[in-house]
XYZ file of C-alpha atoms in Angstrom:
718
model
C -5.367 -4.216 -12.648
C -5.882 -4.399 -8.462
C -5.874 -7.800 -8.309
C -2.244 -8.112 -8.917
C -2.319 -6.934 -5.951
C 0.813 -7.377 -3.286
C -1.584 -6.977 -0.372
C 0.250 -9.286 2.337
C 2.377 -5.999 1.583
C 0.553 -3.956 3.849
C 0.108 -4.524 7.948
C -1.980 -6.787 8.532
C -4.329 -7.631 11.367
C -2.932 -11.586 11.629
C -3.241 -15.311 13.688
C -1.186 -18.257 12.742
C -4.018 -21.473 12.303
C -4.502 -23.748 14.646
C -8.042 -24.519 13.388
C -9.997 -27.683 14.058
C -10.334 -29.069 9.920
C -6.146 -28.927 9.598
C -4.964 -31.422 11.025
C -6.809 -34.033 8.438
C -4.030 -34.947 6.449
C -3.284 -35.405 1.949
C -1.613 -37.086 0.143
C -0.969 -37.309 -3.486
C 2.304 -37.692 -6.198
C 1.034 -34.847 -8.077
C 2.204 -32.200 -6.450
C 0.135 -29.923 -9.354
C -3.452 -31.981 -8.077
C -1.929 -32.039 -3.925
C -1.857 -27.821 -3.497
C -4.670 -28.577 -5.382
C -6.382 -30.324 -2.862
C -4.478 -28.335 -0.015
C -6.849 -25.346 -0.783
C -9.632 -25.948 -1.652
C -10.369 -28.320 1.351
C -8.959 -25.357 4.131
C -11.118 -22.577 2.266
C -13.947 -24.383 2.241
C -13.632 -25.481 6.014
C -11.757 -22.688 7.395
C -12.689 -19.180 5.213
C -15.066 -16.808 6.563
C -17.095 -16.236 3.177
C -16.151 -19.923 1.676
C -17.520 -19.324 -2.149
C -19.935 -21.550 -3.934
C -17.228 -23.466 -6.780
C -20.233 -23.114 -9.349
C -20.401 -21.949 -13.129
C -20.397 -18.143 -12.212
C -17.271 -18.899 -9.673
C -15.175 -20.785 -12.843
C -16.248 -17.373 -15.533
C -14.351 -15.316 -12.215
C -11.280 -17.139 -12.567
C -11.693 -17.920 -16.049
C -11.333 -13.457 -16.494
C -9.052 -12.703 -13.413
C -6.334 -15.440 -14.586
C -5.721 -14.578 -18.010
C -6.092 -10.739 -17.524
C -3.086 -11.205 -14.878
C -1.620 -13.287 -17.740
C -1.614 -10.657 -20.216
C -2.939 -7.707 -18.593
C -1.466 -5.436 -22.345
C -3.157 -8.103 -24.460
C -0.199 -8.137 -26.225
C 0.610 -11.788 -25.539
C -2.562 -14.586 -26.595
C -4.733 -13.415 -29.989
C -8.618 -13.827 -30.494
C -8.147 -17.243 -31.717
C -7.086 -18.491 -28.699
C -9.144 -16.729 -26.047
C -12.146 -18.904 -27.966
C -10.192 -22.254 -27.733
C -9.476 -20.716 -23.835
C -12.908 -20.027 -23.306
C -14.348 -23.580 -24.292
C -12.928 -23.399 -20.258
C -14.685 -21.093 -19.584
C -17.342 -22.692 -16.682
C -15.288 -25.592 -16.794
C -13.510 -24.679 -14.222
C -14.953 -25.362 -10.962
C -15.618 -29.176 -12.616
C -11.937 -28.408 -12.809
C -11.193 -27.660 -9.518
C -13.358 -30.046 -7.616
C -11.310 -33.130 -9.927
C -8.120 -31.685 -8.349
C -7.056 -32.003 -13.364
C -4.809 -28.548 -13.669
C -5.592 -29.085 -18.342
C -6.781 -25.710 -18.501
C -3.611 -24.207 -16.558
C -1.162 -26.742 -18.477
C -3.462 -25.159 -22.418
C -2.863 -21.565 -21.096
C 0.710 -22.122 -19.287
C 2.015 -23.987 -22.570
C -0.035 -21.625 -25.026
C 1.883 -18.264 -22.795
C 5.571 -19.550 -23.467
C 4.603 -20.151 -27.509
C 3.335 -16.809 -27.363
C 6.066 -14.830 -25.176
C 8.327 -16.522 -27.453
C 7.514 -15.240 -30.889
C 6.813 -11.429 -29.081
C 10.314 -11.697 -28.471
C 10.563 -11.808 -32.274
C 8.340 -8.410 -32.697
C 9.674 -6.671 -30.124
C 12.983 -6.353 -31.079
C 12.266 -5.989 -34.783
C 9.473 -2.751 -34.442
C 12.272 -1.806 -32.110
C 15.386 -2.135 -35.219
C 12.422 1.114 -37.187
C 12.621 4.559 -35.527
C 9.538 5.947 -34.256
C 8.377 9.392 -36.328
C 7.599 11.776 -33.391
C 6.043 14.639 -35.569
C 2.641 12.002 -36.822
C -0.193 12.989 -35.203
C -1.105 9.794 -33.023
C -2.783 8.701 -28.972
C -2.485 6.428 -27.584
C -4.636 4.851 -24.387
C -3.611 3.082 -21.750
C -7.211 1.688 -21.142
C -6.075 -1.755 -21.598
C -9.104 -3.267 -20.523
C -11.264 -1.330 -22.879
C -8.754 -3.484 -25.636
C -9.589 -6.293 -27.582
C -7.739 -8.799 -28.835
C -6.041 -8.578 -31.803
C -7.177 -10.716 -34.971
C -3.282 -11.390 -36.142
C 0.270 -11.179 -36.760
C -0.339 -7.564 -38.178
C -1.787 -6.261 -35.249
C 0.010 -7.774 -32.744
C 2.971 -6.005 -34.428
C 0.535 -2.721 -34.521
C -0.028 -3.290 -30.954
C 3.237 -3.781 -30.094
C 4.266 -1.132 -31.847
C 1.945 1.708 -29.984
C 3.199 0.558 -26.739
C 6.526 1.002 -28.131
C 6.608 4.164 -29.298
C 4.710 4.827 -25.989
C 7.265 3.993 -24.025
C 10.513 4.695 -25.789
C 8.827 9.105 -26.306
C 8.951 9.260 -22.598
C 12.610 7.655 -23.082
C 13.126 10.709 -26.081
C 11.693 12.892 -23.520
C 14.276 12.140 -20.627
C 17.450 12.340 -23.522
C 16.495 16.096 -24.593
C 15.522 17.524 -21.031
C 19.368 15.669 -20.013
C 20.927 16.916 -22.967
C 19.090 20.744 -22.456
C 19.513 21.156 -18.593
C 23.574 20.569 -19.511
C 22.853 22.618 -22.560
C 21.978 25.205 -19.688
C 24.968 25.075 -17.046
C 27.550 24.645 -19.390
C 27.860 27.727 -21.109
C 32.231 28.686 -22.563
C 33.813 32.135 -23.010
C 32.174 32.595 -26.188
C 29.071 32.413 -25.361
C 28.293 28.622 -26.546
C 28.359 25.584 -24.601
C 31.216 22.871 -24.724
C 27.394 20.539 -24.755
C 25.633 22.913 -27.481
C 28.974 22.049 -29.388
C 28.635 18.516 -29.027
C 25.179 18.219 -29.508
C 23.200 15.022 -30.617
C 20.978 15.347 -33.293
C 17.349 14.402 -32.728
C 18.384 10.980 -34.460
C 20.715 10.103 -32.705
C 18.676 10.875 -29.114
C 15.504 8.480 -30.083
C 17.843 5.354 -31.581
C 19.629 5.800 -28.219
C 15.957 6.640 -26.739
C 14.366 3.366 -28.595
C 17.907 1.726 -27.281
C 17.258 2.054 -23.880
C 13.809 0.342 -25.157
C 14.658 -2.084 -25.669
C 17.658 -2.732 -22.872
C 14.534 -2.445 -20.283
C 12.051 -5.123 -22.566
C 15.382 -7.752 -22.916
C 15.530 -7.562 -19.034
C 12.525 -8.044 -18.615
C 12.799 -10.457 -21.045
C 15.501 -12.296 -19.319
C 13.436 -12.247 -15.591
C 10.232 -13.671 -17.895
C 13.006 -16.789 -19.484
C 13.626 -17.511 -15.653
C 9.915 -17.933 -14.284
C 9.332 -22.035 -13.818
C 6.416 -23.977 -14.123
C 5.553 -23.154 -10.471
C 5.723 -20.089 -10.184
C 3.706 -19.700 -13.205
C 1.102 -22.326 -11.406
C 1.154 -20.363 -8.470
C -0.738 -17.599 -10.204
C -3.256 -19.371 -11.254
C -3.701 -21.068 -7.678
C -4.132 -17.134 -6.245
C -6.750 -16.599 -9.633
C -8.606 -19.016 -7.407
C -7.786 -17.802 -4.302
C -8.155 -14.042 -4.384
C -12.078 -14.507 -5.583
C -12.805 -15.143 -1.534
C -11.225 -12.399 -0.695
C -8.475 -9.739 -1.278
C -6.871 -10.760 1.507
C -7.052 -14.790 0.038
C -3.025 -15.531 -0.549
C -1.492 -17.884 -1.879
C 2.786 -18.028 -1.106
C 4.929 -19.895 -2.854
C 7.497 -21.281 -0.441
C 10.006 -18.237 -1.961
C 7.686 -15.826 -1.225
C 6.129 -17.892 2.768
C 9.820 -17.315 3.104
C 9.898 -13.798 2.391
C 6.469 -13.491 5.217
C 8.680 -14.715 7.903
C 10.597 -12.815 7.374
C 8.532 -9.446 7.067
C 6.568 -11.342 10.094
C 9.450 -11.511 12.409
C 10.147 -7.333 12.056
C 13.436 -7.169 10.296
C 13.587 -5.411 7.074
C 16.608 -4.901 4.844
C 16.210 -2.681 2.322
C 15.046 0.871 1.876
C 12.596 0.450 3.755
C 9.505 0.107 2.059
C 6.796 -1.726 1.222
C 5.748 -1.731 -2.416
C 2.763 -3.798 -4.464
C 2.221 -4.336 -7.956
C -0.340 -2.424 -10.213
C -0.316 -3.376 -13.991
C 3.126 -3.009 -15.321
C 3.877 -0.496 -12.556
C 5.184 -0.853 -8.765
C 4.331 1.521 -6.007
C 5.115 2.483 -3.510
C 2.376 1.373 -0.802
C 3.925 2.083 2.797
C 6.617 3.913 4.088
C 8.158 2.012 7.265
C 9.596 4.590 10.349
C 12.953 4.384 10.557
C 13.825 3.022 8.417
C 15.709 4.444 5.169
C 13.304 5.929 3.076
C 12.125 7.280 5.455
C 14.968 9.003 7.019
C 16.123 9.939 3.878
C 11.634 11.703 3.383
C 11.664 12.537 -0.647
C 9.617 9.164 -0.908
C 5.934 9.106 -0.534
C 2.818 6.467 0.003
C 1.445 6.510 -3.928
C 4.341 6.626 -5.925
C 5.391 4.265 -8.593
C 9.150 3.080 -9.014
C 10.177 3.291 -12.251
C 14.158 2.620 -12.718
C 16.189 0.992 -10.061
C 20.469 2.316 -10.320
C 22.894 1.116 -8.418
C 25.801 3.306 -6.874
C 28.418 1.360 -8.932
C 26.802 1.065 -12.540
C 25.991 4.438 -15.064
C 22.639 3.398 -16.906
C 19.428 2.410 -14.346
C 18.069 -0.487 -14.760
C 13.823 -0.350 -15.931
C 11.673 -2.255 -13.911
C 8.582 -1.254 -14.887
C 6.111 -4.781 -16.769
C 9.346 -5.723 -14.086
C 8.061 -9.357 -11.689
C 7.051 -7.254 -7.417
C 9.650 -9.985 -6.850
C 12.011 -9.644 -9.746
C 12.087 -5.878 -8.749
C 12.754 -6.051 -5.481
C 15.669 -7.078 -5.723
C 17.200 -4.248 -7.729
C 16.095 -2.346 -3.986
C 17.108 -3.951 -1.457
C 20.848 -4.489 -1.146
C 24.261 -4.947 1.096
C 23.666 -2.647 4.066
C 25.912 1.236 3.077
C 24.671 1.052 -0.372
C 23.808 3.644 -2.415
C 20.451 2.906 -3.897
C 19.018 5.727 -7.076
C 15.394 5.717 -7.432
C 13.118 6.909 -10.556
C 9.773 7.883 -9.918
C 6.626 8.506 -10.931
C 5.677 11.319 -8.343
C 1.760 11.693 -6.654
C 1.290 14.465 -9.194
C 2.343 13.022 -12.727
C 6.408 14.667 -12.131
C 9.610 12.310 -12.660
C 12.397 12.572 -9.725
C 15.487 10.420 -9.116
C 16.346 10.280 -5.172
C 18.881 8.171 -3.801
C 19.343 6.112 -1.224
C 21.049 5.140 1.466
C 20.517 1.545 2.743
C 20.014 0.462 5.852
C 18.500 -1.856 8.735
C 15.695 -0.432 9.435
C 15.370 0.946 12.756
C 13.182 -0.836 15.136
C 13.424 1.907 17.750
C 11.146 4.565 15.183
C 7.862 1.787 14.798
C 6.270 2.212 18.467
C 4.848 4.824 19.927
C 6.778 8.470 20.675
C 5.919 11.360 22.447
C 5.710 15.447 22.786
C 4.823 18.534 24.946
C 4.088 21.703 23.225
C 1.697 25.018 24.355
C -0.990 27.186 23.799
C -2.830 29.347 24.721
C -0.612 29.051 28.501
C -2.353 25.634 27.594
C 0.991 22.561 27.720
C -1.192 19.460 25.355
C 0.630 16.609 24.270
C 0.394 14.554 21.185
C 1.238 11.074 20.627
C 2.521 8.684 17.540
C 2.357 5.621 16.463
C 3.375 4.073 13.629
C 1.319 0.499 14.434
C 0.061 -1.690 16.507
C 3.254 -3.966 18.370
C 3.655 -6.524 19.760
C 6.033 -9.692 21.100
C 3.588 -12.686 20.297
C 5.866 -14.663 22.017
C 5.828 -12.583 24.770
C 2.546 -10.544 25.034
C 3.811 -8.810 28.482
C 7.616 -7.135 26.801
C 7.227 -4.156 24.893
C 4.212 -3.544 23.085
C 1.897 -0.855 21.837
C -0.880 -0.718 24.721
C 1.807 -0.818 27.460
C 4.249 1.889 25.888
C 0.995 3.950 25.509
C 0.263 3.509 28.281
C 3.919 5.013 29.991
C 3.984 8.322 27.352
C 0.381 9.164 29.218
C 2.105 8.431 32.335
C 4.527 10.406 31.676
C 2.531 13.361 29.823
C 0.189 13.473 32.798
C 3.081 14.288 34.591
C 4.618 16.545 32.898
C 0.725 18.602 33.165
C -0.797 17.751 29.965
C -4.217 19.143 28.938
C -5.315 17.184 26.358
C -3.749 14.757 23.811
C -3.142 13.152 20.236
C -3.319 10.533 19.516
C -1.617 10.223 16.382
C -2.674 7.300 13.714
C -2.181 8.432 10.696
C -0.922 5.563 8.291
C -0.893 2.994 10.805
C -1.989 -0.238 9.152
C -1.914 -2.500 12.043
C -1.414 -5.176 14.396
C -2.210 -6.918 17.226
C -5.845 -7.414 18.594
C -5.060 -8.053 22.007
C -3.443 -4.283 22.084
C -5.638 -2.335 21.025
C -7.787 -4.038 24.203
C -5.738 -3.348 25.889
C -5.444 0.213 24.632
C -8.917 1.541 24.276
C -9.113 0.264 27.977
C -6.843 2.894 28.262
C -9.094 6.293 28.522
C -13.038 4.621 29.586
C -13.936 2.671 33.676
C -14.581 -0.347 31.435
C -16.591 -1.609 28.936
C -16.227 -3.780 25.484
C -13.777 -2.459 23.070
C -14.728 -4.667 19.234
C -16.901 -7.226 18.488
C -15.783 -10.612 16.945
C -17.223 -13.143 14.500
C -15.755 -16.207 13.101
C -17.638 -17.696 10.172
C -21.415 -19.683 12.304
C -20.133 -18.675 15.843
C -21.483 -17.164 18.397
C -19.788 -13.720 18.084
C -17.098 -13.056 21.108
C -17.159 -9.821 22.623
C -13.690 -7.728 23.593
C -13.641 -5.390 26.530
C -11.801 -3.921 28.995
C -12.346 -4.738 32.672
C -10.491 -2.794 34.067
C -11.384 0.236 36.060
C -8.779 2.248 35.927
C -8.990 5.211 33.725
C -5.070 6.319 33.010
C -5.867 9.521 30.115
C -9.155 10.721 31.743
C -9.063 14.416 29.319
C -9.609 15.404 26.223
C -8.587 13.278 23.348
C -8.412 13.618 19.466
C -7.602 11.146 17.656
C -6.475 11.506 13.418
C -6.508 9.184 11.961
C -6.250 9.685 7.426
C -7.445 6.610 4.390
C -4.241 4.140 5.618
C -5.475 3.709 8.903
C -6.052 -0.092 8.803
C -7.919 -2.697 11.345
C -6.756 -1.931 14.360
C -6.369 1.402 14.294
C -9.630 1.026 13.074
C -10.991 -0.895 16.025
C -9.780 1.940 18.266
C -10.880 4.444 16.153
C -14.237 2.904 16.706
C -14.341 2.820 20.092
C -13.072 5.119 20.975
C -15.426 7.695 18.907
C -18.683 4.824 19.439
C -18.137 5.811 22.803
C -18.032 9.334 22.267
C -13.741 9.035 24.757
C -12.632 11.571 21.548
C -13.713 13.316 18.749
C -12.324 12.020 14.990
C -10.351 14.430 12.637
C -8.741 13.208 9.670
C -10.097 12.006 5.448
C -13.938 11.046 5.143
C -13.236 7.608 5.677
C -10.039 4.705 6.720
C -9.102 2.471 4.874
C -12.095 -0.109 5.751
C -10.757 -3.780 6.866
C -11.926 -5.274 8.529
C -11.630 -9.192 8.326
C -8.879 -11.132 9.812
C -6.746 -13.767 8.214
C -4.607 -16.224 9.319
C -1.576 -17.792 7.912
C -1.744 -22.574 7.747
C 1.754 -23.878 6.870
C 0.555 -26.136 4.051
C 3.128 -27.819 4.325
C 1.064 -29.295 8.433
C -1.506 -31.055 5.813
C 0.271 -33.510 3.931
C 1.540 -37.339 5.098
C 5.208 -38.451 4.640
C 5.584 -34.585 2.694
C 7.997 -35.949 -0.149
C 7.163 -33.381 -3.101
C 8.747 -30.796 -1.040
C 7.599 -27.377 0.077
C 3.780 -27.130 -0.703
C 3.564 -23.057 0.838
C 1.475 -21.572 2.658
C -2.512 -19.585 2.209
C -3.183 -16.727 4.987
C -7.004 -16.393 4.537
C -10.172 -14.619 6.308
C -11.141 -16.434 9.084
C -12.922 -13.535 11.428
C -14.592 -9.867 10.825
C -15.375 -7.794 13.519
C -18.310 -5.484 14.139
C -18.041 -2.038 16.332
C -20.234 -1.721 20.025
C -22.367 -0.553 18.281
C -23.014 -3.262 15.705
C -21.739 -1.463 12.426
C -18.443 -3.213 10.870
C -15.784 -0.812 9.354
C -15.212 -3.379 6.456
C -15.543 -1.254 3.432
C -16.703 2.186 4.934
C -13.950 2.096 7.987
C -14.363 5.102 10.601
C -15.476 8.614 9.214
C -14.399 10.916 10.929
C -16.542 13.924 13.012
C -14.528 15.975 11.518
C -13.187 15.712 8.486
C -10.151 17.306 6.089
C -8.821 17.244 2.958
C -5.297 15.189 2.285
C -3.878 14.893 -0.897
C -4.879 10.917 -0.682
C -8.658 11.806 -0.876
C -9.606 10.900 -4.243
C -7.514 8.347 -4.959
C -8.520 5.290 -4.770
C -6.454 2.791 -2.086
C -8.689 2.155 0.261
C -10.622 -1.935 0.670
C -13.728 -0.745 -1.006
C -11.026 -0.313 -4.215
C -9.917 -3.750 -4.502
C -11.129 -7.008 -5.736
C -14.202 -8.753 -3.792
C -13.816 -7.488 -0.839
C -16.595 -9.228 1.970
C -18.944 -6.779 2.056
C -20.301 -5.017 5.059
C -22.776 -6.050 7.695
C -24.042 -5.335 10.907
C -24.452 -7.222 13.872
C -26.845 -6.234 17.516
C -25.605 -4.292 19.462
C -23.626 -4.523 22.935
C -24.807 -2.353 25.844
C -21.533 0.627 26.885
C -22.205 3.769 28.080
C -21.355 6.386 26.578
C -18.515 8.817 27.753
C -20.240 11.541 30.073
C -17.496 14.353 30.675
C -17.085 16.365 27.390
C -19.740 18.795 28.069
C -19.460 20.688 25.118
C -18.747 17.587 22.594
C -21.155 18.146 20.086
C -20.245 21.795 19.917
C -16.571 21.338 19.813
C -17.483 19.433 16.274
C -19.166 22.286 15.063
C -16.517 24.573 15.605
C -14.126 22.262 13.942
C -15.981 22.118 11.308
C -16.582 25.802 10.421
C -12.385 26.214 10.855
C -12.075 23.572 8.405
C -14.544 25.208 5.428
C -12.724 28.507 5.899
C -9.101 27.164 6.247
C -6.610 28.355 3.072
C -4.278 25.943 3.514
C -6.929 23.258 3.338
C -9.039 24.435 0.053
C -5.089 24.182 -1.483
C -4.737 20.998 -0.565
C -7.972 20.006 -1.646
C -7.900 21.393 -5.077
C -3.869 19.584 -5.368
C -6.349 16.652 -4.713
C -8.433 16.981 -7.148
C -5.952 17.767 -9.738
C -3.684 14.547 -8.893
C -6.429 12.562 -9.440
C -7.008 14.307 -12.992
C -3.755 12.930 -13.304
C -3.679 9.849 -12.204
C -6.511 9.601 -14.103
C -5.653 10.087 -17.328
C -5.919 7.499 -20.386
C -5.111 9.315 -23.259
C -1.719 10.306 -24.857
C 0.470 12.172 -27.850
C 2.491 10.329 -29.678
C 3.344 13.676 -31.115
C 6.086 15.720 -29.380
C 5.333 18.799 -29.633
C 2.214 17.849 -28.066
C 4.043 15.069 -25.579
C 5.387 17.538 -24.374
C 3.227 20.617 -24.088
C 1.082 19.146 -21.616
C 4.168 18.535 -19.825
C 4.677 21.600 -19.377
C 1.223 22.608 -18.347
C 1.345 20.110 -15.650
C 4.854 21.663 -14.801
C 3.380 24.970 -14.234
C -0.098 23.924 -13.431
C 2.210 22.461 -9.960
C 3.673 25.342 -9.006
C 0.424 26.466 -7.131
C 1.324 23.905 -4.671
C 4.486 24.407 -3.989
C 2.473 26.466 -1.075
C 1.075 23.135 0.746
C 5.205 22.984 2.010
C 5.634 25.809 2.849
C 2.988 25.749 5.757
C 3.556 26.440 8.967
C 2.380 26.861 12.226
C 3.298 29.527 14.693
C 3.810 26.074 17.159
C 7.025 24.948 19.161
C 6.917 21.036 20.297
C 8.843 19.287 22.981
C 10.685 16.246 23.635
C 9.416 15.082 27.661
C 12.724 15.221 30.052
C 13.423 11.841 30.034
C 14.180 11.754 26.490
C 15.639 15.714 26.490
C 18.476 13.176 28.755
C 19.393 10.628 25.928
C 19.491 13.471 23.567
C 22.197 14.536 25.395
C 23.851 11.161 24.906
C 22.694 11.001 21.211
C 22.919 12.581 18.901
C 21.291 10.313 16.387
C 18.046 10.361 18.766
C 17.933 14.457 18.914
C 18.020 15.035 14.901
C 14.909 12.461 15.010
C 13.109 14.231 17.080
C 14.283 17.932 15.156
C 12.967 16.256 12.540
C 10.124 15.526 13.810
C 9.024 18.552 15.504
C 9.034 20.227 12.646
C 7.313 17.756 10.737
C 5.017 18.861 13.412
C 4.888 22.514 13.138
C 3.474 22.705 9.229
C 1.250 19.642 10.155
C -2.415 21.445 9.528
C -4.116 19.062 11.089
C -1.769 18.555 13.921
C -2.936 22.285 14.784
C -7.168 21.923 14.012
C -6.615 18.327 16.923
C -4.533 21.558 19.087
C -7.995 23.153 18.368
C -10.072 21.571 19.236
C -8.396 19.978 22.235
C -9.088 24.659 23.584
C -12.129 24.000 22.306
C -13.134 20.677 24.755
C -13.955 21.103 27.779
C -13.968 18.685 30.954
C -17.620 18.279 33.587
C -14.304 18.563 35.844
C -10.821 18.700 36.232
C -8.319 16.761 34.987
C -6.002 14.485 37.999
C -2.643 14.987 36.058
C -1.116 11.829 38.889
C -2.671 8.997 38.074
C -4.764 7.031 41.723
C -5.057 3.575 39.578
C -3.060 2.682 37.054
C -4.475 -0.661 34.591
C -1.291 -3.404 34.486
């Protein structure tokens, strides 16, 4: 259920609202009505593309709200839905009248059905499951009909719980077999074999694990207050505007404020909710998960175990906020996560919690030699800035410094790696683009109903005038897309990477709703994040939905997975405005030839063919919806998947003949900082196994300039 994504966890282009319409003040003794007044007013006045609140809007809110309340269709009956449908085309009228009667009806009915479901699942789990019978289960919940009777409801729960339990049963069987193989006594029989549990005992234990997970889930459900459920209803309304418009309840707003401050404590990963799954959305550079190097974007966290506990807690189906409470913890403590990897395999990893080291979110560079030529690599994890003082350290000033250092080393080409860079400050993009061109426009920005604004580099000096390659992937978003698009439009850089980048071409504001309340006695109203601008390339095209299309497309494991803006619900449309005048870079005399040669190499690269085959296989695994509840068939499928995955193990064994070196200033620092040395050694090892970096260097080696590169800048942008 895409709508349930916590999209705030992606690093976004954000500003803080100071719009003129926010001077209006509101007052209402009923907090629910006051909140609807505030949100509808802000969205009508300030959203880039305000929606007409009509019957069509009402039906969309109705459908999406019920999907969020009961995604597995195991609470509400068809009779409930029929009763609710009286409001299906009336919600627009209720929203305009600040009427919450539909919410009150659904909320009271949901609590009643949840209470009833407790007895159902306990009754189902009191009886053994027959894993020898021929039975299949579909995880395509959207195609399910609502049930008509208590008998049908019990059967729905039985199938869903059997599906959960067969996975627990397989875990227990596999654990017992593993112990038996490693614990052989002198008589050739393992001690564990002598004490092996029967299948009946294992099935009972598996059901017990399922029940404990549900008991824990329902403890959290019972803790939810009416205001928590009302926030779900409010977000069903606001997310009809676009996927980045989101209401933060007071507690969520506090967490968002901490996230924007740049201080993270825990494992250093951003998470999002999809249906009942907690999915890793981003690994924060420098954080514990990044250092541990096993957690990946796209992994599903299924269970969490603390270091002082024997049993893990199942977080499947748990609210994201509640799941995060288990994953976070004091610095220095260990947490073990049970993961469902992108390829479908199950794996336990242990991460020591810590505070994210902000240093690793900053730009870093390295050099490499190929064919007696030295090249530079700059990695930029995000477009960071000090919002209180721009003249302090920011991404643009750091990139300028790295360019100067690389020039001093005599490099003949530079790779700017923007893979997995989710964005950040808009101003840093403009300043950074100016480091590579003489002067000119970088991006166009448009507010609703207002003339476009063209953001330009006005400094005629160039910090780097040599060959440039930009690396991107599907997770390069927002600010990354602006820079890659500008350099592509100027033909200043060759862009290598995924078929397209993420495709987020919008800017959001965050408004503290308390600012708009007169004499507030109702408590914290929370905050609203809403889309206020779109940005456009200098050629007039938007990066919205389409992203930036690479000059040279190379496959990666995310090539066939739906993770971009176009895969969200209600994204703003792609459109185009007039281009601005700009002068194409004319200092390469073989730009198009170099791209053609790179495409030819990529088409014949065996490593990339294997990566593409793996990406297609991962797609098939993730798209699977039918599962056997017969254990022999279930296990056979798992074994086949595991066997098939072995042919892709060679991907991680790949090595180039390239050797990467830190710059002299860092080598001096490493003499006194062994932790920095370990980080750079690890980064260099990763680069030496990176087929994309290898091809980027080949492209730099091919690019020819019409003049000799100036290794010492005569003028530097300030």
